């Protein structure tokens, strides 16, 4: 089988390319060559997907049984539309990696694949949905961009040949955002460690290798569709995550649980200062039974934690990305929270 990966040099894209090679596929990778490395054995085509001439040149290298698009996280719908149009004549299927942010109800309410999506035209540019600085309502900019890109994919390839994957939080070796690496580094430092919210709060991160495997499964499937790529609801908790971090790092980290209200009262930024902590009721209430029925298998979170620590402690380093600096609370702020808790 011939697979084209848009991206392919870091995190999910590289996991897809490597997974395809491991399956015996003939793999072509298309990227600008600015970050990461391409797995050995993949054929590399250099180019910029926002440049029409580069897309035309890439199409001339085809065809492929399937395209897996992992590089569109910062691409406007019109750019996804252009890539899909250029590749449609030379590709059998198109697997587009979107996000649960494309749902209008995320993160406020429970979601299934039948939940309403945000509205965005297929040819929207990067400014579509951008909000003024003084806006204090929901920020749907990113979600609208992804929803428009989903529609662009389906418009070109049709519902039978287009596959839409909607992950939530993706963790694992090679993570560039910095969520799990921050918790691991903090746990390794030891001592009393603020743990956010309720210990039994369900969380649904998914391992990068499991998303990659499912993307490749769908690339060979006989039909299209949309799938929520998240771990099963209720299978694992915030306590499971942080306990695993403390265990694998071998430190003496002692979890001190801080209620949501106390954290908010002290101005702790949800999602970033204490990564993966968010109190909205729909954040970790995304149904994935359709994906599971189609073959999505999510490894235990403890395995993801252990493998990520092995990668980090063994000298692994992510590609440089501005989101890394957004994550983590300062020691001073954490100390103030511990005082407030009387610990």
XYZ file of C-alpha atoms in Angstrom:
343
model
C 0.000 0.000 0.000
C 1.189 3.511 -0.819
C 0.727 6.184 1.859
C 1.378 9.930 1.649
C 1.869 11.691 4.977
C 1.543 15.465 5.034
C 3.948 16.303 7.841
C 5.682 13.148 8.924
C 8.738 14.447 10.764
C 7.540 14.979 14.333
C 5.062 13.670 16.906
C 1.839 12.402 15.289
C 3.021 12.763 11.715
C 6.221 10.875 12.413
C 4.301 8.189 14.317
C 2.014 7.736 11.297
C 4.957 7.515 8.891
C 6.828 5.063 11.107
C 3.712 3.000 11.695
C 3.073 2.773 7.961
C 6.644 1.642 7.347
C 6.286 -0.982 10.079
C 3.247 -2.314 8.217
C 5.253 -2.690 5.032
C 3.726 0.311 3.271
C 5.503 2.446 0.724
C 5.634 5.837 2.452
C 6.070 9.314 1.007
C 6.468 12.250 3.375
C 5.849 15.841 2.336
C 7.015 18.752 4.490
C 9.130 21.901 4.561
C 12.010 20.317 6.453
C 12.018 22.831 9.297
C 11.395 20.503 12.254
C 12.144 16.940 13.213
C 13.416 14.064 11.112
C 11.781 11.694 8.666
C 11.801 7.971 9.554
C 14.390 5.922 7.717
C 12.829 4.230 4.729
C 10.351 6.978 3.879
C 10.652 8.881 0.609
C 10.945 12.591 1.325
C 9.471 15.280 -0.902
C 10.284 18.810 0.215
C 7.764 21.568 -0.247
C 5.350 24.041 1.282
C 1.704 22.994 1.199
C 0.617 26.636 1.044
C 2.368 27.053 -2.315
C 0.352 25.917 -5.326
C 3.402 24.986 -7.388
C 4.700 22.756 -4.599
C 1.341 20.974 -4.329
C 1.288 20.436 -8.089
C 4.812 19.024 -7.974
C 3.809 16.716 -5.112
C 0.775 15.471 -7.036
C 3.123 14.630 -9.872
C 4.924 12.224 -7.551
C 1.688 10.215 -6.996
C -0.443 8.258 -6.804
C -1.230 6.948 -3.366
C -3.845 4.729 -1.845
C -4.337 7.231 0.963
C -3.213 10.600 2.275
C -2.908 11.139 6.035
C -2.911 14.861 6.777
C -1.198 15.575 10.102
C 0.299 18.962 9.258
C -2.821 21.100 9.046
C -3.129 22.165 12.691
C -2.235 25.736 11.797
C -3.711 25.684 8.288
C -6.790 27.672 7.285
C -9.655 25.795 5.616
C -8.774 27.255 2.220
C -5.273 25.750 2.479
C -6.667 22.324 3.353
C -9.079 22.733 0.445
C -6.211 23.486 -1.932
C -4.240 20.423 -0.806
C -7.264 18.167 -1.102
C -8.042 19.436 -4.600
C -4.451 18.965 -5.739
C -4.242 15.424 -4.392
C -7.732 14.109 -5.122
C -6.872 12.871 -8.645
C -3.904 10.861 -7.337
C -5.160 9.610 -3.942
C -7.794 7.069 -3.034
C -8.666 8.377 0.416
C -7.920 11.380 2.614
C -7.572 11.054 6.382
C -7.718 14.472 8.018
C -6.690 14.916 11.660
C -9.045 17.463 13.204
C -9.929 18.021 16.879
C -12.822 17.893 19.343
C -12.617 21.708 19.317
C -14.603 21.560 16.080
C -17.760 20.842 18.115
C -19.875 23.805 19.139
C -20.483 22.181 22.537
C -16.853 21.583 23.534
C -15.905 21.884 26.392
C -19.256 22.691 27.987
C -21.290 19.555 27.249
C -21.023 15.826 26.512
C -20.265 15.045 22.879
C -20.728 12.351 20.270
C -19.950 12.382 16.553
C -23.547 13.493 16.000
C -23.064 16.676 18.042
C -23.295 19.994 16.231
C -20.138 21.299 14.599
C -19.090 24.923 14.435
C -19.860 26.791 11.244
C -17.128 27.808 8.816
C -16.929 27.905 5.004
C -14.582 25.565 3.182
C -12.639 28.476 1.694
C -12.228 30.506 4.903
C -8.893 32.224 5.395
C -6.856 32.380 8.595
C -8.774 35.421 9.849
C -12.174 33.743 9.830
C -13.595 33.500 13.352
C -10.843 35.569 14.940
C -12.162 37.563 17.900
C -11.421 41.106 19.060
C -9.090 41.532 22.015
C -11.918 42.705 24.286
C -14.137 39.652 23.578
C -15.186 37.864 26.791
C -17.353 35.070 25.335
C -16.413 31.595 24.051
C -13.322 31.519 21.864
C -14.326 29.373 18.915
C -11.631 30.586 16.525
C -9.545 27.400 16.451
C -12.611 25.182 16.380
C -14.149 27.101 13.480
C -10.930 26.840 11.516
C -10.833 23.069 12.031
C -14.530 22.618 11.270
C -14.072 24.494 8.000
C -11.075 22.322 7.143
C -13.133 19.196 7.823
C -15.776 20.409 5.393
C -13.099 21.190 2.826
C -11.840 17.606 3.029
C -15.290 16.084 2.692
C -16.306 18.477 -0.078
C -13.427 17.323 -2.269
C -13.199 13.615 -1.428
C -16.827 12.937 -0.598
C -18.151 11.172 2.473
C -17.067 7.727 1.288
C -13.415 8.668 0.721
C -12.876 11.231 3.498
C -12.061 10.226 7.088
C -12.151 12.811 9.863
C -10.369 12.058 13.137
C -11.157 14.215 16.172
C -8.637 13.644 18.965
C -8.729 15.499 22.248
C -5.386 15.616 24.073
C -2.620 13.530 22.478
C 0.253 12.460 24.732
C 3.268 10.207 24.375
C 6.939 10.154 23.404
C 7.840 13.153 21.286
C 5.140 15.416 22.735
C 5.897 19.019 21.805
C 3.103 20.811 23.713
C 4.647 20.100 27.106
C 1.681 18.872 29.170
C 2.849 15.434 30.269
C 6.550 16.399 30.213
C 5.796 19.189 32.698
C 4.023 16.843 35.098
C 6.841 14.303 34.826
C 9.503 16.921 35.449
C 7.549 18.288 38.400
C 7.055 14.830 39.889
C 10.754 14.086 39.519
C 11.510 17.177 41.604
C 9.570 15.591 44.463
C 8.059 17.125 47.561
C 4.477 18.261 48.040
C 2.924 18.654 44.614
C -0.365 20.398 43.887
C -2.818 18.035 42.217
C -5.748 19.849 40.594
C -9.438 19.229 41.132
C -10.909 15.902 42.189
C -8.756 12.756 42.216
C -11.526 10.691 40.605
C -12.183 13.100 37.737
C -12.224 11.124 34.495
C -9.703 12.148 31.848
C -9.367 10.928 28.254
C -5.891 11.552 26.825
C -4.905 9.261 23.973
C -1.448 7.958 23.083
C 0.077 9.344 19.888
C 0.893 5.818 18.700
C -2.719 4.734 19.098
C -4.002 7.684 17.052
C -1.410 6.877 14.384
C -2.457 3.223 14.270
C -6.132 4.139 13.975
C -5.401 6.665 11.223
C -3.655 3.950 9.232
C -6.484 1.500 9.879
C -8.945 4.021 8.481
C -6.691 4.713 5.513
C -7.281 1.111 4.448
C -10.957 0.911 5.440
C -13.707 0.666 2.907
C -15.691 3.690 3.975
C -15.334 7.229 5.281
C -16.695 8.877 8.398
C -15.853 10.889 11.479
C -14.441 9.459 14.702
C -13.697 10.839 18.166
C -10.198 9.586 18.972
C -10.147 9.690 22.757
C -9.779 7.124 25.513
C -12.984 5.619 26.934
C -14.940 7.800 29.335
C -14.313 6.906 32.965
C -11.493 4.439 32.357
C -8.795 6.583 33.933
C -8.596 9.550 36.254
C -6.419 12.526 37.103
C -5.216 10.562 40.103
C -4.149 7.709 37.823
C -2.124 10.138 35.715
C -0.333 11.908 38.549
C 0.259 8.742 40.552
C 1.874 7.201 37.486
C 4.082 10.291 37.077
C 5.250 10.026 40.679
C 5.892 6.302 40.331
C 7.909 6.287 37.108
C 10.110 9.240 38.067
C 11.125 7.536 41.304
C 10.886 10.748 43.270
C 9.121 11.401 46.536
C 6.327 13.533 45.112
C 3.360 13.740 47.469
C 0.072 14.656 45.841
C -1.843 17.452 47.557
C -5.300 17.798 46.041
C -6.611 21.318 45.572
C -10.326 21.912 44.868
C -11.339 23.674 41.659
C -12.676 26.689 43.523
C -9.479 27.296 45.444
C -7.442 27.114 42.249
C -9.739 29.539 40.457
C -9.762 31.887 43.465
C -5.965 32.030 43.252
C -6.004 32.809 39.564
C -4.633 29.495 38.334
C -5.056 29.261 34.575
C -7.009 26.180 33.607
C -5.495 23.843 31.026
C -2.037 25.415 31.045
C -0.670 26.323 34.498
C -1.725 22.906 35.776
C -1.807 20.961 32.516
C -4.922 18.924 31.720
C -6.872 20.533 34.569
C -10.117 21.996 33.329
C -13.384 22.062 35.229
C -15.886 22.415 32.363
C -18.211 19.403 32.421
C -17.722 18.353 28.809
C -13.922 18.387 28.604
C -13.575 14.714 29.444
C -17.020 13.567 28.350
C -16.426 12.767 24.691
C -17.918 9.511 23.476
C -15.543 7.305 21.454
C -17.574 4.113 21.118
C -17.824 4.572 17.339
C -14.040 4.706 17.030
C -13.614 1.745 19.366
C -16.058 -0.268 17.271
C -13.974 0.634 14.208
C -10.773 -0.606 15.869
C -9.400 2.194 18.054
C -7.426 0.606 20.894
C -6.126 2.915 23.636
C -3.256 1.601 25.692
C -3.281 2.197 29.475
C -2.361 5.739 30.443
C 0.347 4.395 32.764
C 2.115 2.931 29.731
C 2.054 6.295 27.965
C 3.445 7.969 31.089
C 6.240 5.412 31.478
C 7.259 5.545 27.814
C 7.256 9.347 27.796
C 9.478 9.432 30.872
C 11.821 6.887 29.272
C 12.045 9.127 26.209
C 12.654 12.290 28.249
C 15.121 10.813 30.714
C 16.965 9.110 27.869
C 17.791 12.444 26.275
C 14.729 12.850 24.093
C 13.813 16.378 23.158
C 10.714 17.651 21.355
C 10.794 19.974 18.395
C 10.771 23.585 19.489
C 7.268 24.969 19.724
C 5.884 28.123 21.401
C 3.146 26.169 23.228
C 5.756 24.466 25.422
C 6.384 27.694 27.339
C 2.664 28.079 28.134
C 2.558 25.092 30.470
C 3.347 24.808 34.142
C 2.898 26.727 37.356
C 5.792 28.535 39.009
C 7.242 27.094 42.230
C 6.291 30.326 43.990
C 2.648 30.084 42.983
C 2.530 26.414 43.901
C 3.984 27.223 47.328
C 1.291 29.856 47.857
C -1.401 27.317 47.031
C 0.061 24.850 49.517
C -0.042 27.545 52.193
C -3.662 28.288 51.320
C -4.444 24.598 51.762
C -2.709 24.564 55.115
C -0.163 21.989 53.932
